[in-house]
């Protein structure tokens, strides 16, 4: 996952997408990046045309230059024919031959120069385009709901930000100019040949028409075949993962042959599918390549020229332009064929990028407001993940500073959803969540994460030093402040045992158990010192001894703050100032522990299922009730 700090993070999403100057950033000099960002809030995928809009002017100029290069590039071939005509005259036209030579040399120079200039423009534009697109994507990701990251891995986001953007190089650097060359070269060639002799010109086009027809046949079912290929490969991967992950179980029960048989069946099916596809594809591909090859074009035109000359339809010297120009008429089309895979990869990557940029972002007010205090209010809050079925309905609650509010209920009742609306993992469909009287949508996101901290069961530690992980919400904190936070979180002694102490790099030099990682995230929250705290299953991965330490640390953290606790172990919240009982997305009961045991059938059943009193309890915010219950 990206640096959103969902495991304990004050400070909210880490946005390292600030633009950095690029010396080759021509695509942004005319405001292209700013123009591109205006459509990033659409709730649907961004199309390829919109993605390429920032570099469209540069591509237009490059295409014009490439068209000029393609047309002028025909003159060296014509010069060969003109030289031959001059040498075949009686007497030899030496001056005409030299004029043709110098014309060919000059045309070749201009053609190469304009080609290089066109490619330079597209490649320089591509550098600016990729940088600008990555900045735009990073900024957009920084504005999407935090809950969006729950269903996405860091690998998938890395692929979009790095690989998919890099794969789009072909679209900017080559595709447009290649298509122009593939269109202009045959058209210009045909126009020149039509002027000489329209009949032989039409005869010359036969290999082009045949090659394009065969190429269309070749690609007719490519999409369906590729989908079948990907589906089959996915089944093979699933069979491999299933076999490897369950090998200990299947061996224990003597079912190895059955598990291995499914893997063998899927791999054989994949091999048969791939062989059948490649066999048919290669047959047509070879015929297509032959039809579009320069050698076939020369043989075809030579045979036609001989027939036309023999019939007296044209003079022998008039056949020379057809031979020299016809040989190159299919080359640009062949180039498109060779780049087909790059083009398909680029289009797929562009679609992935467009889908990411089309992800709806959290709404933001035109002018932000400042909360008056740390009072939290839920007013008529309803929420749906899919836009159809409501997970929460008409939730009303108030969290007062200096108190602990606990939310309990059966699995799937909506407890965690209530908690995650406060740090704006999502926005409610109806109603509002407010801090100090200010709707979260009217609050500056940076200010929100300075006021709201959260400790969830999914702890996210960065690949950085332990000290940097603790100081994530306050990067300017001194070492003594960091250590005091670690002491309060009951993790200081463990950190001193590391190879480099607080400078030990997480993931490289050490790893932590679930309980240890949770205490580091609590130290992070203690240092961040946010006035509002959300706790959701903070002791989920801890053993009993670690759980007691975590509850001690949480009790230290909760003092004087506005605390919302999602309780899965009811023994930890018996001293909460108010307990909300949630069922079916609604608050059905509320009150203190003792009152609810007598007035709420659902709470009493949950308490009985928990096993009654037992396990450490989270202290309330009042200073006289901070003792941890055994």
XYZ file of C-alpha atoms in Angstrom:
630
model
C 0.000 0.000 0.000
C 1.091 3.588 -0.478
C 2.123 5.772 2.391
C -1.363 6.326 3.765
C -0.437 5.181 7.270
C -3.587 3.170 7.809
C -1.934 1.278 10.623
C -1.642 4.064 13.111
C -1.155 7.222 11.292
C -1.378 10.702 12.345
C -0.784 13.076 9.575
C -2.919 11.243 7.047
C -1.804 10.267 3.576
C 1.811 10.930 2.815
C 1.837 12.976 -0.380
C 5.269 12.898 -1.963
C 3.922 13.871 -5.344
C 5.105 17.445 -5.366
C 6.448 18.320 -8.803
C 10.170 18.359 -9.398
C 11.652 20.457 -12.208
C 12.752 18.606 -15.327
C 15.183 20.081 -17.839
C 13.396 18.348 -20.697
C 9.894 19.249 -19.572
C 8.637 20.833 -22.768
C 5.232 19.239 -22.406
C 4.520 21.266 -19.278
C 5.912 24.613 -20.407
C 2.649 25.561 -22.079
C 0.472 24.638 -19.100
C -0.302 21.165 -20.373
C -0.074 19.564 -16.958
C -2.454 22.046 -15.401
C -4.915 21.546 -18.229
C -4.734 17.807 -17.806
C -5.548 17.977 -14.116
C -8.910 19.629 -14.689
C -10.586 16.378 -15.696
C -9.041 14.140 -13.038
C -12.072 14.213 -10.771
C -14.393 12.466 -13.227
C -16.061 9.380 -11.809
C -15.356 7.324 -14.929
C -12.209 6.141 -16.631
C -10.190 8.748 -18.472
C -9.882 7.953 -22.191
C -6.620 7.721 -24.100
C -7.379 10.927 -26.009
C -7.773 12.802 -22.705
C -4.573 11.297 -21.340
C -2.632 12.415 -24.400
C -4.190 15.883 -24.459
C -1.161 17.544 -22.783
C 1.150 16.414 -25.604
C -1.334 16.679 -28.477
C 0.198 19.920 -29.864
C 3.667 18.394 -29.812
C 2.427 15.230 -31.544
C 0.675 17.334 -34.190
C 3.905 19.172 -35.024
C 5.847 15.896 -35.052
C 3.278 14.293 -37.374
C 3.560 17.157 -39.836
C 7.344 16.819 -39.823
C 7.070 13.044 -40.257
C 4.711 13.497 -43.206
C 7.196 15.901 -44.809
C 9.975 13.404 -44.157
C 7.950 10.579 -45.734
C 7.169 12.556 -48.887
C 10.673 13.945 -49.349
C 12.057 10.499 -48.558
C 10.597 9.241 -51.835
C 12.750 11.572 -53.926
C 16.041 9.681 -53.437
C 14.310 6.644 -54.951
C 12.966 8.733 -57.795
C 16.455 10.152 -58.259
C 17.742 6.619 -58.917
C 15.185 6.248 -61.716
C 16.034 9.671 -63.108
C 19.752 8.853 -63.080
C 19.011 5.648 -64.950
C 16.912 7.526 -67.503
C 19.707 10.096 -68.021
C 22.303 7.352 -68.508
C 20.101 5.481 -70.964
C 19.713 8.487 -73.247
C 21.779 8.696 -76.366
C 23.970 10.600 -75.883
C 24.181 10.256 -72.083
C 22.728 13.225 -70.238
C 25.556 13.720 -67.738
C 24.216 17.010 -66.407
C 20.781 15.521 -65.868
C 22.306 12.537 -64.096
C 24.285 14.748 -61.707
C 21.253 16.928 -61.043
C 19.325 13.820 -60.116
C 22.169 12.648 -57.861
C 22.389 15.931 -55.992
C 18.609 16.124 -55.765
C 18.560 12.644 -54.213
C 21.346 13.500 -51.761
C 19.638 16.738 -50.730
C 16.255 15.061 -50.365
C 17.822 12.306 -48.277
C 19.399 14.879 -45.952
C 16.160 16.825 -45.519
C 14.203 13.599 -44.981
C 16.587 12.360 -42.282
C 16.695 15.781 -40.610
C 12.912 16.145 -40.426
C 12.585 12.545 -39.197
C 15.099 13.154 -36.403
C 13.377 16.405 -35.504
C 9.967 14.685 -35.350
C 11.283 11.874 -33.133
C 13.124 14.360 -30.921
C 9.899 16.275 -30.356
C 7.926 13.133 -29.474
C 10.600 11.761 -27.151
C 11.157 15.053 -25.359
C 7.383 15.398 -25.035
C 7.242 11.863 -23.669
C 9.686 12.717 -20.875
C 7.540 15.627 -19.754
C 4.362 13.588 -20.292
C 5.510 10.699 -18.093
C 6.696 12.988 -15.329
C 3.517 15.053 -15.446
C 1.323 11.947 -15.553
C 3.041 10.422 -12.533
C 2.636 13.670 -10.598
C -1.004 13.841 -11.639
C -1.619 10.210 -10.624
C 0.113 10.651 -7.276
C -1.915 13.783 -6.550
C -5.098 12.019 -7.564
C -4.320 8.997 -5.380
C -3.724 11.433 -2.526
C -7.326 12.668 -2.916
C -9.155 9.344 -3.179
C -10.872 7.916 -0.080
C -8.513 6.014 2.213
C -10.878 3.048 1.974
C -10.010 2.772 -1.739
C -6.629 1.359 -0.742
C -8.174 -1.566 1.126
C -8.743 -3.500 -2.106
C -5.442 -2.556 -3.747
C -1.941 -3.795 -3.132
C 1.189 -1.676 -3.193
C 2.372 -3.818 -6.116
C -0.683 -2.904 -8.163
C -0.244 0.807 -7.507
C 3.472 0.577 -8.269
C 2.616 -1.077 -11.577
C 0.260 1.774 -12.461
C 2.606 4.579 -11.406
C 5.753 3.051 -12.871
C 5.209 0.237 -15.367
C 1.955 1.397 -16.954
C 3.224 4.946 -17.406
C 6.496 3.674 -18.891
C 4.597 1.356 -21.224
C 2.758 4.368 -22.650
C 6.061 5.542 -24.191
C 5.087 3.921 -27.491
C 1.887 5.976 -27.679
C 3.755 9.268 -27.348
C 7.185 8.497 -28.755
C 6.323 6.377 -31.786
C 2.699 5.523 -32.508
C 1.531 8.800 -34.063
C 4.560 9.319 -36.308
C 4.567 5.642 -37.309
C 0.918 5.806 -38.354
C 1.579 8.959 -40.347
C 4.472 7.298 -42.161
C 2.410 4.160 -42.805
C -0.362 6.273 -44.358
C 1.585 9.020 -46.132
C 4.271 6.843 -47.759
C 1.884 4.539 -49.701
C -0.459 7.419 -50.590
C 2.339 9.665 -51.863
C 3.891 6.730 -53.716
C 0.608 5.861 -55.402
C 0.006 9.496 -56.408
C 3.443 9.679 -58.058
C 2.961 6.348 -59.813
C -0.559 7.284 -60.962
C 0.930 10.294 -62.736
C 3.344 7.987 -64.598
C 0.857 5.212 -65.453
C -2.379 4.588 -63.600
C -2.707 0.959 -64.755
C 0.665 -0.199 -63.455
C 0.096 1.902 -60.318
C -3.041 -0.070 -59.506
C -1.166 -3.304 -60.215
C 1.550 -2.173 -57.772
C -1.044 -1.784 -54.998
C -2.060 -5.459 -55.056
C 0.560 -6.603 -52.447
C -0.527 -3.778 -50.133
C -4.212 -4.630 -50.404
C -3.509 -8.349 -50.017
C -1.254 -7.795 -47.008
C -3.792 -5.565 -45.237
C -6.564 -8.088 -45.900
C -4.491 -10.933 -44.453
C -3.458 -8.799 -41.482
C -7.129 -8.084 -40.763
C -7.843 -11.822 -40.848
C -4.897 -12.402 -38.563
C -6.141 -9.917 -35.965
C -9.864 -10.701 -36.287
C -10.050 -12.953 -33.212
C -6.957 -11.670 -31.443
C -8.913 -10.109 -28.562
C -10.909 -13.275 -27.852
C -7.823 -15.445 -28.163
C -5.843 -13.187 -25.821
C -8.664 -13.299 -23.254
C -8.760 -17.086 -23.447
C -4.973 -17.128 -23.051
C -5.082 -14.876 -19.977
C -7.956 -16.860 -18.432
C -6.135 -20.150 -18.943
C -2.919 -18.716 -17.537
C -4.868 -17.454 -14.517
C -6.248 -20.940 -13.909
C -2.726 -22.360 -14.058
C -1.507 -19.783 -11.536
C -4.432 -20.551 -9.247
C -3.710 -24.265 -9.459
C -0.040 -23.660 -8.622
C -0.886 -21.472 -5.612
C -3.530 -23.928 -4.431
C -1.139 -26.846 -4.770
C 1.798 -25.152 -3.031
C -0.179 -23.478 -0.243
C -2.062 -26.673 0.587
C 0.730 -29.179 0.082
C 1.109 -29.912 3.786
C -2.616 -30.605 4.159
C -3.022 -32.775 1.062
C 0.081 -34.792 1.958
C -1.236 -35.326 5.480
C -4.461 -36.811 4.126
C -2.868 -38.661 1.230
C -4.483 -36.539 -1.516
C -1.280 -35.447 -3.277
C -2.158 -37.158 -6.566
C -5.555 -35.435 -6.705
C -4.055 -31.984 -6.109
C -1.252 -32.654 -8.579
C -3.791 -33.906 -11.119
C -5.639 -30.573 -11.189
C -2.378 -28.714 -11.741
C -1.428 -31.111 -14.559
C -4.883 -30.748 -16.144
C -4.669 -26.938 -16.169
C -1.118 -26.841 -17.555
C -1.986 -29.295 -20.318
C -5.083 -27.272 -21.190
C -2.982 -24.111 -21.341
C -0.399 -25.824 -23.584
C -3.113 -27.086 -25.976
C -4.768 -23.664 -26.158
C -1.479 -21.875 -26.734
C -0.313 -24.354 -29.385
C -3.596 -24.122 -31.303
C -3.557 -20.319 -31.200
C 0.084 -19.934 -32.188
C -0.186 -22.529 -34.967
C -3.043 -20.699 -36.687
C -1.571 -17.290 -35.962
C 1.865 -18.114 -37.343
C 0.449 -19.514 -40.548
C -1.397 -16.289 -41.349
C 1.458 -14.144 -39.990
C 3.984 -15.745 -42.326
C 1.732 -15.307 -45.358
C 1.034 -11.686 -44.374
C 4.715 -10.926 -43.885
C 5.503 -12.458 -47.264
C 2.808 -10.400 -49.011
C 4.142 -7.186 -47.444
C 7.828 -7.977 -47.917
C 9.880 -5.707 -50.261
C 11.152 -8.761 -52.148
C 7.637 -9.906 -53.013
C 6.737 -6.335 -54.033
C 9.752 -6.142 -56.365
C 8.977 -9.525 -57.944
C 5.318 -8.601 -58.357
C 6.064 -5.188 -59.903
C 8.826 -6.636 -62.123
C 6.487 -9.273 -63.511
C 3.802 -6.657 -64.152
C 6.293 -4.271 -65.736
C 7.534 -6.958 -68.104
C 3.970 -7.734 -69.109
C 3.113 -4.046 -69.646
C 6.305 -3.383 -71.645
C 5.782 -6.498 -73.742
C 2.254 -5.358 -74.518
C 3.548 -1.926 -75.508
C 1.538 -0.230 -72.795
C 4.550 1.602 -71.334
C 8.141 2.347 -72.245
C 10.840 0.307 -70.443
C 12.278 3.437 -68.853
C 8.858 4.264 -67.330
C 8.941 1.009 -65.361
C 11.982 2.133 -63.336
C 10.079 4.394 -60.861
C 7.695 1.515 -60.133
C 10.569 -0.822 -59.306
C 12.436 1.588 -57.021
C 9.364 3.077 -55.295
C 7.287 -0.084 -55.170
C 9.951 -1.903 -53.172
C 9.448 0.489 -50.255
C 5.687 0.938 -50.400
C 5.014 -1.766 -47.800
C 7.880 -1.005 -45.397
C 5.975 1.446 -43.134
C 3.052 -0.971 -42.922
C 5.447 -3.740 -41.916
C 6.830 -1.475 -39.211
C 3.343 -1.132 -37.736
C 3.025 -4.901 -37.621
C 6.311 -5.287 -35.778
C 5.200 -2.654 -33.243
C 1.752 -4.208 -32.734
C 2.670 -5.802 -29.393
C 4.122 -2.543 -28.093
C 0.973 -0.760 -29.200
C -1.340 -3.247 -27.498
C 0.711 -3.081 -24.305
C 0.607 0.712 -24.419
C -3.165 0.780 -24.936
C -3.759 -1.652 -22.049
C -1.517 0.431 -19.792
C -3.271 3.641 -20.864
C -6.620 2.068 -19.980
C -5.246 1.103 -16.542
C -3.977 4.635 -15.968
C -7.269 6.113 -17.168
C -9.195 3.857 -14.803
C -7.057 4.986 -11.868
C -7.468 8.661 -12.764
C -11.206 8.118 -13.105
C -11.498 6.973 -9.483
C -13.829 9.402 -7.669
C -12.042 11.609 -5.167
C -13.242 12.934 -1.857
C -15.170 16.156 -2.254
C -13.552 19.323 -0.948
C -15.033 22.686 -0.069
C -14.038 25.814 -1.927
C -13.153 27.391 1.420
C -12.152 25.375 4.496
C -13.403 26.033 8.034
C -11.747 25.594 11.439
C -13.375 23.415 14.143
C -14.017 25.059 17.495
C -13.086 21.946 19.533
C -12.662 18.150 19.358
C -16.355 17.267 19.660
C -17.339 14.671 17.056
C -20.873 14.413 15.702
C -22.616 11.897 13.452
C -25.943 13.293 12.221
C -28.298 11.091 10.194
C -25.389 9.158 8.720
C -26.169 6.470 6.156
C -23.542 4.703 4.075
C -23.324 2.141 1.276
C -20.254 0.541 -0.272
C -21.943 -0.454 -3.511
C -24.547 2.291 -3.823
C -27.362 -0.238 -3.352
C -27.392 -1.876 0.071
C -27.002 0.368 3.115
C -24.372 -0.664 5.658
C -25.275 2.195 8.032
C -28.665 3.852 8.421
C -29.543 7.037 10.314
C -26.637 6.892 12.749
C -26.646 9.722 15.304
C -24.007 10.031 18.000
C -21.884 12.603 19.768
C -18.345 12.090 21.079
C -17.375 14.550 23.797
C -13.718 15.508 24.432
C -12.221 13.648 27.376
C -14.551 10.660 27.031
C -14.378 7.167 25.601
C -17.206 5.944 23.376
C -17.282 2.248 22.539
C -19.193 0.647 19.672
C -20.172 -3.020 19.974
C -22.287 -5.345 17.887
C -22.368 -8.622 15.976
C -19.974 -9.263 13.102
C -21.029 -7.296 10.021
C -23.219 -4.893 11.959
C -21.312 -1.811 10.739
C -19.017 -1.090 13.709
C -15.810 -0.658 11.727
C -17.606 1.380 9.071
C -18.664 3.875 11.736
C -15.036 4.168 12.858
C -13.614 4.635 9.377
C -15.960 7.417 8.406
C -14.298 9.663 11.000
C -10.825 9.703 9.338
C -12.654 9.950 5.972
C -11.955 6.518 4.602
C -15.228 7.275 2.846
C -17.895 9.971 2.939
C -21.447 9.190 4.066
C -24.111 8.784 1.420
C -26.520 10.734 3.603
C -25.990 12.884 6.655
C -22.708 14.282 7.922
C -19.754 13.620 10.192
C -18.376 16.714 11.859
C -15.559 17.852 14.144
C -16.144 20.915 16.274
C -19.277 21.699 14.270
C -17.482 21.550 10.900
C -18.469 18.924 8.341
C -15.426 16.836 7.402
C -16.003 17.839 3.779
C -15.440 21.465 4.787
C -12.260 20.661 6.688
C -8.779 20.888 5.172
C -7.555 17.257 4.780
C -4.217 18.155 6.379
C -6.051 19.673 9.325
C -8.252 16.573 9.582
C -5.257 14.277 10.041
C -3.691 16.670 12.522
C -6.832 16.272 14.619
C -7.750 12.617 14.025
C -5.432 9.695 14.690
C -6.321 6.063 14.269
C -4.965 2.712 15.394
C -6.406 -0.211 13.462
C -5.594 -3.882 13.502
C -3.776 -3.576 10.144
C -0.498 -1.973 11.162
C 1.492 -0.344 8.374
C 5.169 0.211 9.085
C 7.307 1.860 6.425
C 10.661 0.563 5.197
C 12.475 3.184 7.228
C 14.138 3.453 10.610
C 12.060 2.741 13.704
C 12.541 6.359 14.751
C 11.196 7.600 11.415
C 8.214 5.266 11.714
C 7.346 6.644 15.136
C 7.889 10.242 13.984
C 5.771 9.849 10.849
C 3.134 12.272 12.112
C 5.765 14.672 13.477
C 8.925 14.379 11.358
C 10.509 17.295 13.220
C 10.323 15.537 16.603
C 13.560 15.127 18.534
C 14.997 11.781 19.585
C 14.081 12.368 23.234
C 10.423 12.941 22.268
C 10.434 9.792 20.149
C 11.844 7.744 23.013
C 9.328 9.143 25.505
C 6.528 8.092 23.141
C 8.037 4.605 22.870
C 8.272 4.348 26.660
C 4.609 5.323 26.974
C 3.741 2.711 24.336
C 5.618 -0.019 26.270
C 7.984 -0.719 23.350
C 11.129 1.210 24.352
C 12.989 -1.739 25.926
C 12.359 -3.928 22.855
C 13.713 -1.237 20.543
C 16.906 -0.905 22.548
C 17.588 -4.603 21.850
C 17.657 -4.039 18.070
C 21.002 -4.045 16.215
C 20.982 -0.274 15.710
C 18.383 0.657 18.275
C 15.982 3.287 17.022
C 17.999 3.579 13.787
C 17.256 -0.029 12.803
C 15.480 -0.198 9.430
C 12.140 -2.000 9.500
C 11.995 -4.846 6.998
C 15.743 -4.850 6.276
C 17.406 -5.247 9.665
C 14.484 -6.499 11.740
C 10.855 -7.527 11.745
C 8.231 -7.206 14.467
C 5.463 -9.388 15.781
C 1.898 -8.146 15.484
C 1.832 -6.901 19.062
C 5.186 -5.131 18.734
C 4.157 -3.446 15.500
C 0.928 -2.349 17.172
C 2.853 -0.744 20.044
C 5.052 1.122 17.538
C 1.925 2.463 15.877
C 0.633 3.531 19.319
C 3.945 5.318 19.986
C 3.413 7.065 16.646
C 0.003 8.235 17.831
C 1.287 9.345 21.234
C 3.923 11.484 19.517
C 1.419 12.882 17.007
C -0.769 13.969 19.931
C -4.034 14.202 17.993
C -7.042 15.291 20.091
C -9.317 12.663 18.506
C -8.497 8.975 18.463
C -10.127 6.042 16.674
C -9.285 2.503 17.827
C -10.457 -0.571 15.940
C -9.382 -4.026 17.143
C -6.029 -2.660 18.270
C -5.157 -5.898 20.115
C -6.194 -8.318 17.352
C -2.778 -9.930 16.795
C -1.416 -9.773 20.322
C -0.817 -12.591 22.766
C -2.234 -12.146 26.307
C 0.953 -10.590 27.716
C 1.310 -8.229 24.758
C -2.391 -7.425 24.953
C -1.971 -6.196 28.505
C 0.938 -3.987 27.416
C -1.082 -2.616 24.507
C -4.036 -1.851 26.767
C -1.688 -0.035 29.134
C -0.351 2.004 26.204
C -3.848 2.710 24.898
C -4.990 3.849 28.325
C -2.027 6.241 28.381
C -2.951 7.444 24.924
C -6.676 7.878 25.608
C -6.389 10.302 28.509
C -8.023 13.650 27.778
C -8.884 12.807 24.174
C -12.069 12.209 22.233
C -11.880 8.431 21.833
C -13.967 6.128 19.636
C -13.333 2.426 20.271
C -14.641 -0.412 18.129
C -14.828 -3.230 20.646
C -14.572 -6.883 19.680
C -13.564 -7.944 23.198
C -16.178 -6.484 25.500
C -14.044 -6.829 28.599
C -11.863 -3.994 27.357
C -14.596 -1.333 27.349
C -16.602 -1.908 30.535
C -15.479 1.493 31.875
C -16.280 3.420 28.679
C -18.283 6.609 29.211
C -20.883 5.432 26.705
C -21.385 2.183 24.831
C -23.291 2.075 21.562
C -24.877 -1.229 20.525
C -25.081 -1.545 16.730
C -27.138 -4.081 14.811
C -27.946 -4.065 11.095
C -26.264 -0.709 10.586
C -28.345 1.055 13.254
C -27.662 2.064 16.854
C -30.249 0.027 18.745
C -29.109 0.721 22.337
C -26.773 3.037 24.193
C -25.673 3.556 27.763
C -23.152 2.359 30.331
C -22.022 -1.236 30.798
C -24.137 -1.975 33.869
C -27.240 -0.340 32.424
C -26.954 -2.200 29.126
C -26.672 -5.554 30.876
C -30.176 -4.991 32.213
C -31.801 -3.036 29.365
C -30.275 -4.481 26.148
C -30.894 -8.104 25.207
C -28.326 -7.907 22.377
C -25.608 -6.463 24.629
C -26.271 -9.101 27.272
C -25.980 -11.864 24.663
C -22.713 -10.378 23.391
C -21.416 -10.150 26.948
C -22.352 -13.746 27.692
C -20.719 -14.895 24.426
C -17.581 -13.000 25.401
C -17.511 -14.874 28.689
C -18.258 -12.077 31.097
C -15.565 -10.104 32.894
C -12.060 -11.024 31.944
C -9.208 -9.474 30.059
C -7.705 -6.036 30.372
C -9.957 -3.014 30.020
C -9.388 0.310 28.354
C -9.538 3.136 30.860
C -11.800 6.104 30.273
C -10.526 9.596 29.727
C -10.984 10.661 33.343
C -7.755 10.665 35.360
C -9.313 8.780 38.286
C -10.175 5.704 36.232
C -6.961 4.993 34.403
C -6.100 1.779 36.194
C -6.001 -1.236 33.944
C -8.429 -3.886 35.094
C -7.162 -7.428 35.344
